[in-house]
Structures are given as structure tokens and as C-alpha cells.
XYZ file of C-alpha atoms in Angstrom:
507
model
C -27.127 67.846 72.852
C -23.632 66.864 73.975
C -25.046 64.194 76.239
C -27.541 62.932 73.720
C -26.110 63.946 70.352
C -28.596 61.955 68.365
C -31.688 62.918 70.330
C -32.883 65.000 67.446
C -33.298 61.850 65.399
C -35.711 60.289 67.795
C -39.339 61.266 67.928
C -39.748 60.233 71.538
C -38.136 62.051 74.474
C -34.647 60.610 75.196
C -35.253 60.937 78.966
C -38.041 58.441 78.665
C -35.762 55.786 77.024
C -34.392 52.852 78.834
C -30.856 53.560 80.213
C -29.397 50.351 78.702
C -30.820 51.127 75.292
C -29.481 54.672 75.507
C -26.003 53.338 76.360
C -25.959 51.010 73.360
C -26.900 53.854 71.030
C -24.168 56.062 72.436
C -21.573 53.348 71.794
C -22.810 52.999 68.212
C -22.406 56.737 67.662
C -18.801 56.529 68.912
C -18.017 53.745 66.432
C -19.521 55.806 63.634
C -17.359 58.774 64.560
C -14.260 56.580 64.694
C -14.916 55.108 61.228
C -15.622 58.576 59.882
C -12.310 59.883 61.200
C -10.487 56.898 59.633
C -12.071 57.485 56.258
C -11.260 61.182 56.371
C -7.602 60.369 57.207
C -7.319 57.966 54.288
C -8.762 60.534 51.898
C -6.409 63.235 53.137
C -3.457 60.866 52.755
C -4.384 60.128 49.160
C -4.690 63.843 48.387
C -1.227 64.513 49.824
C 0.346 61.667 47.855
C -1.357 62.796 44.653
C -0.074 66.383 45.071
C 3.491 65.322 45.870
C 3.730 62.781 42.996
C 5.456 64.058 39.865
C 3.389 64.274 36.762
C 4.598 62.213 33.727
C 5.564 64.196 30.733
C 4.199 63.069 27.333
C 6.697 62.960 24.486
C 5.737 63.994 21.014
C 6.945 61.638 18.228
C 7.299 62.756 14.672
C 5.753 60.292 12.210
C 7.585 59.572 8.959
C 6.483 57.392 6.012
C 9.175 55.642 3.927
C 8.338 53.632 0.786
C 10.728 50.660 1.123
C 10.426 46.900 0.320
C 11.319 44.818 3.361
C 11.722 41.437 1.614
C 13.817 42.093 -1.472
C 14.389 38.396 -2.270
C 12.141 36.961 -4.973
C 10.376 33.603 -4.502
C 12.738 30.883 -5.637
C 10.225 29.350 -8.048
C 9.942 32.640 -9.973
C 13.683 32.826 -10.661
C 15.592 31.360 -13.582
C 16.615 27.730 -12.803
C 20.097 28.396 -14.245
C 20.722 31.065 -11.587
C 19.786 28.862 -8.618
C 22.356 26.678 -6.867
C 21.741 23.278 -5.312
C 22.358 24.802 -1.878
C 19.481 27.224 -2.419
C 17.233 24.394 -3.564
C 18.221 22.374 -0.494
C 17.556 25.251 1.908
C 14.129 25.893 0.392
C 13.278 22.164 0.479
C 14.147 21.911 4.177
C 12.085 24.989 5.032
C 9.168 23.598 3.025
C 9.152 20.040 4.424
C 10.949 20.398 7.796
C 13.237 17.584 6.670
C 16.834 17.419 7.905
C 18.111 15.645 4.775
C 18.621 17.060 1.316
C 16.273 16.185 -1.510
C 17.021 13.350 -3.938
C 15.964 15.148 -7.126
C 14.335 18.421 -8.146
C 12.284 19.567 -11.144
C 11.958 23.310 -11.763
C 9.930 24.305 -14.806
C 7.455 26.822 -16.188
C 4.696 26.458 -18.764
C 3.750 29.333 -21.063
C 0.987 29.743 -23.587
C -2.748 29.996 -23.079
C -2.112 28.825 -19.524
C 0.914 30.000 -17.555
C 2.186 28.514 -14.334
C 5.460 27.761 -12.579
C 6.244 24.734 -10.449
C 9.067 23.509 -8.246
C 8.872 19.802 -7.347
C 11.100 17.767 -5.014
C 11.628 14.028 -4.493
C 12.698 13.253 -0.906
C 15.350 10.712 0.022
C 12.873 8.783 2.120
C 9.181 8.574 2.833
C 8.446 11.303 5.357
C 6.441 10.311 8.431
C 3.281 12.392 8.226
C -0.312 11.914 9.204
C -2.956 10.677 6.795
C -4.499 14.154 6.494
C -1.252 15.815 5.382
C -0.165 12.908 3.184
C -2.379 14.152 0.367
C -1.339 17.794 0.788
C 2.310 17.898 -0.178
C 2.198 20.805 -2.667
C 1.366 24.441 -1.945
C -0.774 26.467 -4.345
C 0.112 30.121 -4.958
C -1.613 32.771 -7.029
C 0.715 35.649 -7.936
C 3.123 34.561 -5.195
C 0.356 34.662 -2.562
C -0.273 31.408 -0.720
C -3.822 30.103 -1.162
C -3.994 26.540 0.140
C -2.285 23.152 0.236
C -3.498 21.072 -2.678
C -4.880 17.555 -2.438
C -5.678 15.415 -5.467
C -6.615 18.410 -7.629
C -3.109 18.958 -9.013
C -1.179 15.782 -8.135
C -2.674 12.252 -8.171
C -2.653 10.097 -5.083
C 0.096 7.755 -6.251
C 2.461 10.758 -6.467
C 1.688 11.935 -2.944
C 5.376 11.703 -1.986
C 6.162 14.707 -4.238
C 6.707 18.014 -2.390
C 6.711 21.408 -4.022
C 5.071 24.650 -5.040
C 2.704 25.477 -7.909
C 2.180 29.159 -8.773
C -0.204 30.441 -11.430
C -2.048 33.652 -12.172
C -4.889 31.779 -13.830
C -5.993 29.589 -10.934
C -9.689 30.228 -10.226
C -10.540 31.293 -6.680
C -13.802 31.418 -4.795
C -15.308 34.604 -3.356
C -13.278 34.410 -0.147
C -10.093 33.881 -2.219
C -9.110 31.070 0.147
C -9.940 28.016 -1.978
C -9.594 26.853 -5.565
C -12.623 26.280 -7.739
C -12.956 23.266 -9.988
C -12.329 24.111 -13.634
C -10.603 22.881 -16.776
C -7.500 24.849 -15.814
C -6.855 22.531 -12.882
C -7.088 19.495 -15.160
C -4.559 20.994 -17.575
C -2.146 21.794 -14.742
C -2.688 18.294 -13.315
C -1.816 16.710 -16.665
C 1.353 18.790 -17.105
C 2.588 18.130 -13.571
C 2.184 14.354 -13.974
C 4.040 14.557 -17.290
C 6.935 16.463 -15.705
C 7.078 14.018 -12.783
C 7.439 11.087 -15.178
C 10.196 12.972 -17.003
C 11.937 13.466 -13.667
C 11.707 9.736 -12.909
C 13.143 8.883 -16.328
C 16.038 11.286 -15.790
C 16.649 9.788 -12.371
C 16.663 6.258 -13.854
C 19.787 7.130 -15.854
C 21.734 7.177 -12.580
C 21.478 3.586 -11.315
C 22.637 4.308 -7.760
C 20.187 7.146 -7.128
C 17.368 5.330 -8.898
C 17.983 2.262 -6.745
C 17.488 4.408 -3.628
C 14.366 5.924 -5.140
C 12.908 2.558 -6.222
C 13.452 0.914 -2.836
C 11.297 3.578 -1.182
C 8.712 4.560 -3.807
C 8.318 1.475 -6.043
C 4.859 0.798 -4.602
C 3.727 4.257 -5.705
C 4.739 3.507 -9.296
C 2.884 0.183 -9.235
C -0.158 1.892 -7.744
C 0.018 4.349 -10.632
C -0.080 1.474 -13.131
C -3.225 0.234 -11.406
C -4.941 3.654 -11.300
C -3.544 5.770 -14.160
C -4.445 4.094 -17.442
C -3.247 7.100 -19.465
C 0.374 6.887 -18.299
C 0.456 3.125 -17.705
C 2.893 2.472 -20.540
C 5.385 5.107 -19.358
C 5.171 3.917 -15.773
C 5.860 0.322 -16.829
C 9.240 1.431 -18.204
C 10.219 2.484 -14.675
C 9.575 -0.919 -13.089
C 12.476 -3.042 -11.872
C 12.309 -6.737 -10.903
C 14.535 -9.626 -9.967
C 14.559 -12.393 -12.563
C 15.838 -15.940 -12.835
C 18.909 -14.652 -14.693
C 19.576 -11.273 -13.035
C 21.075 -12.574 -9.790
C 21.102 -9.949 -7.036
C 20.568 -7.065 -9.459
C 17.190 -5.840 -10.634
C 16.338 -5.511 -14.307
C 13.745 -3.539 -16.244
C 11.153 -4.999 -18.569
C 12.921 -3.327 -21.492
C 16.110 -5.230 -20.670
C 14.074 -8.418 -20.330
C 12.708 -7.953 -23.853
C 16.250 -7.445 -25.175
C 17.316 -10.768 -23.591
C 14.377 -12.715 -25.010
C 14.934 -15.579 -27.418
C 13.792 -15.272 -30.996
C 11.042 -17.847 -30.528
C 9.790 -16.313 -27.275
C 6.617 -14.271 -27.660
C 5.616 -13.647 -24.017
C 7.067 -12.320 -20.776
C 6.850 -15.000 -18.090
C 6.392 -13.982 -14.468
C 5.487 -15.531 -11.128
C 4.106 -13.884 -7.988
C 4.895 -14.879 -4.424
C 5.918 -13.729 -0.975
C 9.716 -13.843 -1.341
C 12.378 -14.268 -3.979
C 13.521 -17.577 -2.510
C 9.985 -18.974 -2.539
C 9.270 -18.171 -6.185
C 12.750 -19.264 -7.298
C 12.189 -22.722 -5.778
C 8.618 -23.017 -7.051
C 7.675 -25.989 -9.208
C 6.014 -23.669 -11.721
C 9.315 -22.245 -12.973
C 11.125 -25.565 -13.410
C 10.253 -26.178 -17.038
C 10.537 -22.528 -18.035
C 14.000 -22.176 -16.532
C 15.175 -25.480 -17.985
C 14.190 -24.299 -21.455
C 16.344 -21.199 -20.910
C 13.514 -18.681 -20.649
C 13.859 -15.847 -18.155
C 11.186 -15.577 -15.433
C 10.313 -12.313 -13.674
C 10.012 -12.625 -9.880
C 7.340 -10.356 -8.363
C 7.345 -10.534 -4.573
C 4.994 -7.785 -3.344
C 1.202 -8.049 -2.915
C 0.628 -4.956 -5.053
C 2.285 -6.731 -7.996
C -0.842 -8.873 -8.339
C -2.919 -5.779 -9.134
C -0.121 -4.267 -11.208
C 0.302 -7.290 -13.501
C -3.448 -7.697 -13.964
C -3.698 -4.131 -15.263
C -0.457 -4.113 -17.275
C -1.201 -7.257 -19.357
C 1.464 -6.478 -21.986
C 4.710 -4.587 -22.491
C 6.277 -3.544 -25.784
C 3.893 -5.787 -27.685
C 4.748 -8.817 -25.516
C 1.971 -10.292 -23.400
C 2.637 -10.941 -19.718
C 1.930 -14.585 -18.853
C 1.787 -16.019 -15.344
C 3.438 -19.434 -15.093
C 0.983 -20.395 -12.344
C -2.111 -20.112 -14.544
C -3.692 -22.448 -17.020
C -2.791 -22.268 -20.688
C 0.971 -21.844 -20.387
C 2.460 -22.486 -23.826
C 6.213 -22.555 -24.284
C 7.812 -22.336 -27.720
C 8.719 -25.909 -28.627
C 11.745 -26.984 -30.632
C 11.634 -29.887 -33.093
C 12.580 -32.546 -30.532
C 9.983 -31.346 -28.047
C 7.271 -31.264 -30.711
C 8.105 -34.849 -31.721
C 7.942 -35.999 -28.129
C 4.601 -34.289 -27.560
C 3.127 -35.848 -30.708
C 4.295 -39.328 -29.732
C 2.836 -39.087 -26.226
C -0.698 -38.291 -27.537
C -1.766 -37.292 -24.033
C -2.196 -34.005 -22.162
C 0.741 -33.608 -19.816
C 2.352 -30.736 -17.955
C 4.848 -28.661 -19.884
C 6.208 -26.856 -16.840
C 7.333 -29.648 -14.440
C 10.790 -31.214 -14.281
C 11.630 -32.402 -10.764
C 8.134 -32.236 -9.220
C 5.543 -34.996 -9.727
C 2.507 -32.696 -9.976
C 1.216 -29.179 -9.417
C -2.042 -27.204 -9.250
C -2.659 -24.375 -11.722
C -5.514 -21.890 -12.034
C -7.451 -20.731 -15.055
C -6.232 -17.854 -17.185
C -8.668 -15.293 -15.743
C -8.774 -16.608 -12.186
C -6.801 -15.617 -9.120
C -3.339 -16.986 -8.497
C -2.510 -18.676 -5.195
C -0.821 -15.528 -3.896
C -3.783 -13.335 -4.917
C -6.174 -15.759 -3.237
C -4.260 -15.465 0.039
C -4.263 -11.673 -0.226
C -8.027 -11.548 -0.741
C -8.712 -14.023 2.067
C -6.757 -11.763 4.419
C -9.164 -8.871 3.763
C -11.491 -7.957 6.606
C -14.628 -8.095 4.436
C -13.851 -11.375 2.696
C -17.029 -13.256 1.849
C -16.993 -16.659 0.173
C -20.514 -16.261 -1.149
C -19.829 -13.030 -3.056
C -16.250 -13.322 -4.335
C -15.913 -17.072 -4.454
C -16.548 -17.072 -8.195
C -13.180 -15.367 -8.709
C -11.501 -18.421 -7.185
C -11.525 -20.190 -10.520
C -11.267 -23.940 -10.952
C -7.892 -25.385 -10.133
C -6.342 -27.793 -12.601
C -4.117 -30.713 -11.694
C -1.092 -31.246 -13.909
C 1.219 -34.265 -13.566
C 4.722 -35.033 -14.729
C 4.562 -38.494 -16.381
C 8.363 -38.778 -16.423
C 8.672 -38.443 -12.664
C 9.676 -41.672 -10.828
C 6.815 -41.336 -8.325
C 4.173 -41.158 -11.046
C 5.774 -43.965 -13.051
C 6.036 -46.259 -10.010
C 2.471 -45.549 -8.932
C 1.242 -46.281 -12.428
C 3.109 -49.600 -12.532
C 1.729 -50.686 -9.149
C -1.763 -49.608 -10.095
C -1.556 -51.644 -13.296
C -0.306 -54.661 -11.359
C -2.959 -54.497 -8.649
C -5.873 -52.098 -9.054
C -7.134 -52.939 -5.573
C -3.874 -51.941 -3.930
C -5.059 -49.652 -1.138
C -1.758 -47.808 -0.590
C -1.790 -46.502 -4.171
C -5.147 -44.842 -3.659
C -3.983 -43.212 -0.433
C -0.810 -41.971 -2.101
C -2.810 -40.435 -4.934
C -4.828 -38.298 -2.525
C -1.680 -37.470 -0.564
C 0.087 -36.279 -3.723
C -2.923 -34.184 -4.671
C -3.063 -32.437 -1.278
C 0.705 -31.930 -1.267
C 0.492 -30.355 -4.735
C -2.007 -27.846 -3.349
C 0.434 -26.799 -0.624
C 3.495 -26.667 -2.888
C 1.541 -24.563 -5.401
C 0.766 -21.967 -2.733
C -2.849 -22.858 -1.917
C -4.254 -23.553 1.531
C -6.091 -26.662 2.653
C -9.628 -26.368 3.939
C -9.057 -29.267 6.366
C -5.349 -29.521 7.266
C -6.040 -32.006 10.065
C -7.309 -34.587 7.569
C -4.144 -34.160 5.535
C -2.023 -34.578 8.675
C -3.869 -37.742 9.663
C -3.328 -39.152 6.183
C 0.420 -38.505 6.478
C 0.494 -40.212 9.898
C -1.350 -43.151 8.406
C 1.214 -43.535 5.610
C 4.054 -43.313 8.141
C 2.499 -46.122 10.156
C 2.200 -48.270 7.043
C 5.831 -47.655 6.158
C 6.980 -48.508 9.696
C 4.800 -51.604 9.812
C 2.646 -50.386 12.698
C -0.744 -52.042 12.900
C -3.758 -49.777 13.333
C -5.112 -52.055 16.056
C -2.051 -51.412 18.215
C -2.733 -47.688 18.351
C -5.196 -46.836 21.125
C -7.457 -43.888 20.542
C -10.744 -42.700 21.971
C -12.352 -42.325 18.558
C -11.432 -44.038 15.308
C -9.701 -41.789 12.810
C -11.908 -40.817 9.913
C -9.006 -39.456 7.880
C -8.514 -42.613 5.813
C -11.758 -44.212 4.620
C -12.051 -47.942 4.109
C -12.818 -47.485 0.452
C -11.689 -44.591 -1.702
C -13.828 -43.921 -4.793
C -12.470 -45.304 -7.998
C -12.542 -41.811 -9.510
C -9.624 -40.787 -7.296
C -7.625 -43.531 -8.914
C -8.480 -42.082 -12.319
C -7.159 -38.620 -11.385
C -3.499 -39.462 -11.885
C -3.547 -42.173 -14.511
C -6.241 -41.206 -16.979
C -3.787 -38.842 -18.634
C -1.450 -41.768 -19.329
C -4.043 -44.073 -20.932
C -5.009 -43.453 -24.539
C -8.165 -45.537 -24.521
C -9.627 -44.176 -21.270
C -12.792 -42.138 -21.971
C -13.118 -38.596 -20.615
C -14.878 -38.263 -17.272
C -16.801 -35.401 -15.792
C -15.075 -33.747 -12.814
C -18.435 -33.529 -11.012
C -18.224 -37.286 -10.316
C -15.207 -36.953 -8.045
C -17.257 -36.430 -4.935
C -17.498 -33.609 -2.421
C -13.855 -33.947 -1.429
C -12.707 -32.042 -4.542
C -15.166 -29.189 -5.145
C -14.104 -26.549 -7.637
C -11.405 -28.693 -9.280
C -11.112 -30.006 -12.796
C -8.708 -32.697 -13.897
């Protein structure tokens, strides 16, 4: 057995095996013994280490229960406003908004009655840079001092989305999961009261001109958006507006102050819209109004177009755009005499300009037309009807109009007069704020008049194609555009006879 230790595992006689095969099996048995000894040594080593290692002792801890409130400070919005300092308000505002500056104004109030709630509202110094998703969630809703969710438009309208704060009420309805508010009449009542308190805060802030100037520079567009959207509080919001006027200089004035400065005969508030203060101040539309001593309100933001269309009147005075048709200024006795003696329809707004283009009362102004054309989904076929007919008004006392009239009376076939009439008409479009459909034709007409003034013959100018800017014969109706208003016996003509060059215009 020592020689063949595994012979008992073989059925055949080991002496009959091949010697080489027997040798291989013997070597395998040796390897098995070696591995077995190694495993036994490892197990013995582990047993020795386990016996010599010290056992850890378990400590017994006595458990005690103490009834103690960890956060003893009450929420700031539940405290009496008289007991809270501005430093505490500032610290809470910074923790709420993550802003490094202090707030501009704060409104802390509570409402009691059938519905009870408390609110703490802040106005920041500047518009905080936040994403579009968080822009509508500036106030936190609490029920019994437990945070529920950040509110959207349920409690504060969109135009007041710069307001930060907390609203806490025990009557807010919750859903089953107690994680969201349910729509109910209670939310509408809270919404109404919060808007009312915000407007009170703005009015209080307006008493301090320096702070209100900072507020208005940043959030004036929100107030104007509120006039466009909130018809209920439109009158109160209009009292917060501030504008530059023709008589205010560098300071801004309110509409209430404008009404106090109005003349006794003045029945309307005159305003003009444009891109900048300098542009509207130099506009031809304000010449006559300013000369008569009437104050003109300068509105220089695109949102003012929507704001003025919705406002329509203030303190019983209608708002009238000086760029639209139907402008009527209160006339004194001398002006009325002069108008009766003229017996013609002339412009009552021009002084130093020969002519201008005005729009109808219910149509878009030039500035509004540019704003709408800049929209991505502008379509001439669908909104073109809002581009009302444009009316040409001339100043008969202007030297250009008088000289043209004299030359036209002397020689009705004088070609330069006809070209100048069209040139004046196109220039009036540009000076009135409108755009030309074909600016190249207008440029070619100007070049043509320059050549005539310099005495350059058309034949001397070499060009590949003849210029079609100046036709050989201009229709006689163009001649009538400027001078029919100065002739008493001239019969009225239909504007549809002017040709395709002046679509959408009435004279």
C-alpha cells in the first residue's frame, strides 16, 4: 500500500498498469498531499490567531428621553412687526433669496376674519438673475408654519414676479399627499389681498423719490405689464407711472403732476411713442403742440405701446397720440379766425416741417408697426389690416410748399416739381418713423435730383441698365397730392386713383 497508496481506488491490478502511467499518478498524489498540508496549516494558523485575539467588550448605554424644543425661535412672519428690526428682516431676506444685498422695501401684514393668513413680502434692489422656471416661484407657501410648496401664479400675478416672500395660512386647501395646494376660492381671496398690499407698498415707496427712482428704473416694465394685464387695478397702477415730458427736463413726472400742469382749455393728455427721448423730442409731430405750450409725454419703451392702448384715459382726461389722425388742439380766438379764413384742411401740428404722415385713430403708430414687423410670426396677410391708412398732412406756411405751389401754378408741366412732390412724400414717411418698401427707388430719386441741381446730364452717366427710378411721366394725381388742399375750387378725388405706388394711403 505504501508503494501504491491509491491502488485500492483502481479496479484493475496496479502491477498490470503501464509504468509511465503509474509514475504520473504517483506524482499527482504527492501534489494532493502537499496542498492538503498547506490547507491544514492555514486553518491551524487561523485558529491560533482567533484564540489569541482579545474579545471586544460591549458597552451598555442607558437611554433617556427629554422633552425639549430644539428651535425656540419663532418664524419671523408670525411675530409682531413692531418687535422686528430691519437687521432681522435683512438676514431673513438674504437667507430666503441668496442675495448679498439688502432689500429695498418690505411689507409685513396679517389678515384676520373669515380667512386668516400672514405674509411677508420683499422688494429687491435689483432684478435677480434666475432661470425661467424659478422666476414664477418667488413666494413660499406655508400651512401652520410647515412649508408646502413654492407658489406660481396662484397667489401673485405674473407682473409681480419680482416680489419675494412668505405666505402662511391655516386655511389653505391641500391635496391628499399634503404636498400641493388645491384650487379654491380661498386662493383667489388671498391673491386679491396680496396684490392690494403690493400696490400699497409701491405707493408708500413712491413718497421717497430717491428710492422710488431706483425701483422704477428696474421694475417699471412690470408696472406697465400690469396695466396691460390687470384691468381691475389699472387705475391704481397708472398713478405709479413716471415719464419724461417736453417740460420736465431730465426729471421724470407722473401723470397726476401732468394733469396739475395742464392749461384750462386742455382736455387731453398728449403723448408720443418712439425709440429714444431725443428722437421723440425732435419729431415733427410735437412741433405744433409744443409751440402752443402744451406738455407732451415722451414714452420710449416698446411696452408703452401696449400700455397706452389699454390705459386710454387718466383722471377723466383721454390720452391722445400726436402721431395719429384726429388730433385737435384747443384753439384761441386768433387761431380760430385763421382757420376759418383758410377754408381748407391743413395740418395743425406742423411748424418747421413741410409735411408728415399720420395714422388713423385706431391704427398702429409707426413705432408699433416696427415692433410688430420685428415679431417672428409676422404675416402681412393676417395682420395687415391693423396697419391703417396713412394720411398725408402738409404745412401750407412752409417755404418749400409755398415755392412748389408757385412754380406749379406758373408751369404745370414743370417736371422737377412732380419729382420733388414724390420726394417730399417719401421723406415724410421716413421722418414720421415709417419704413419704405423700396428704399432703392427713393435713393435713385435723390441721386436724380442731385444730378439736376449740379447740372449733370443723364446722357453723360454710363450705366448698364437705364434707371427706372424716375419715370418719364408722373401721373397728374401725384401733382394733386400737395396742392389740392390749397385750392378751394378743386373737387375731391378718390385716393384709389393714385396708382399702385401709394397703396393704403389717403390724402
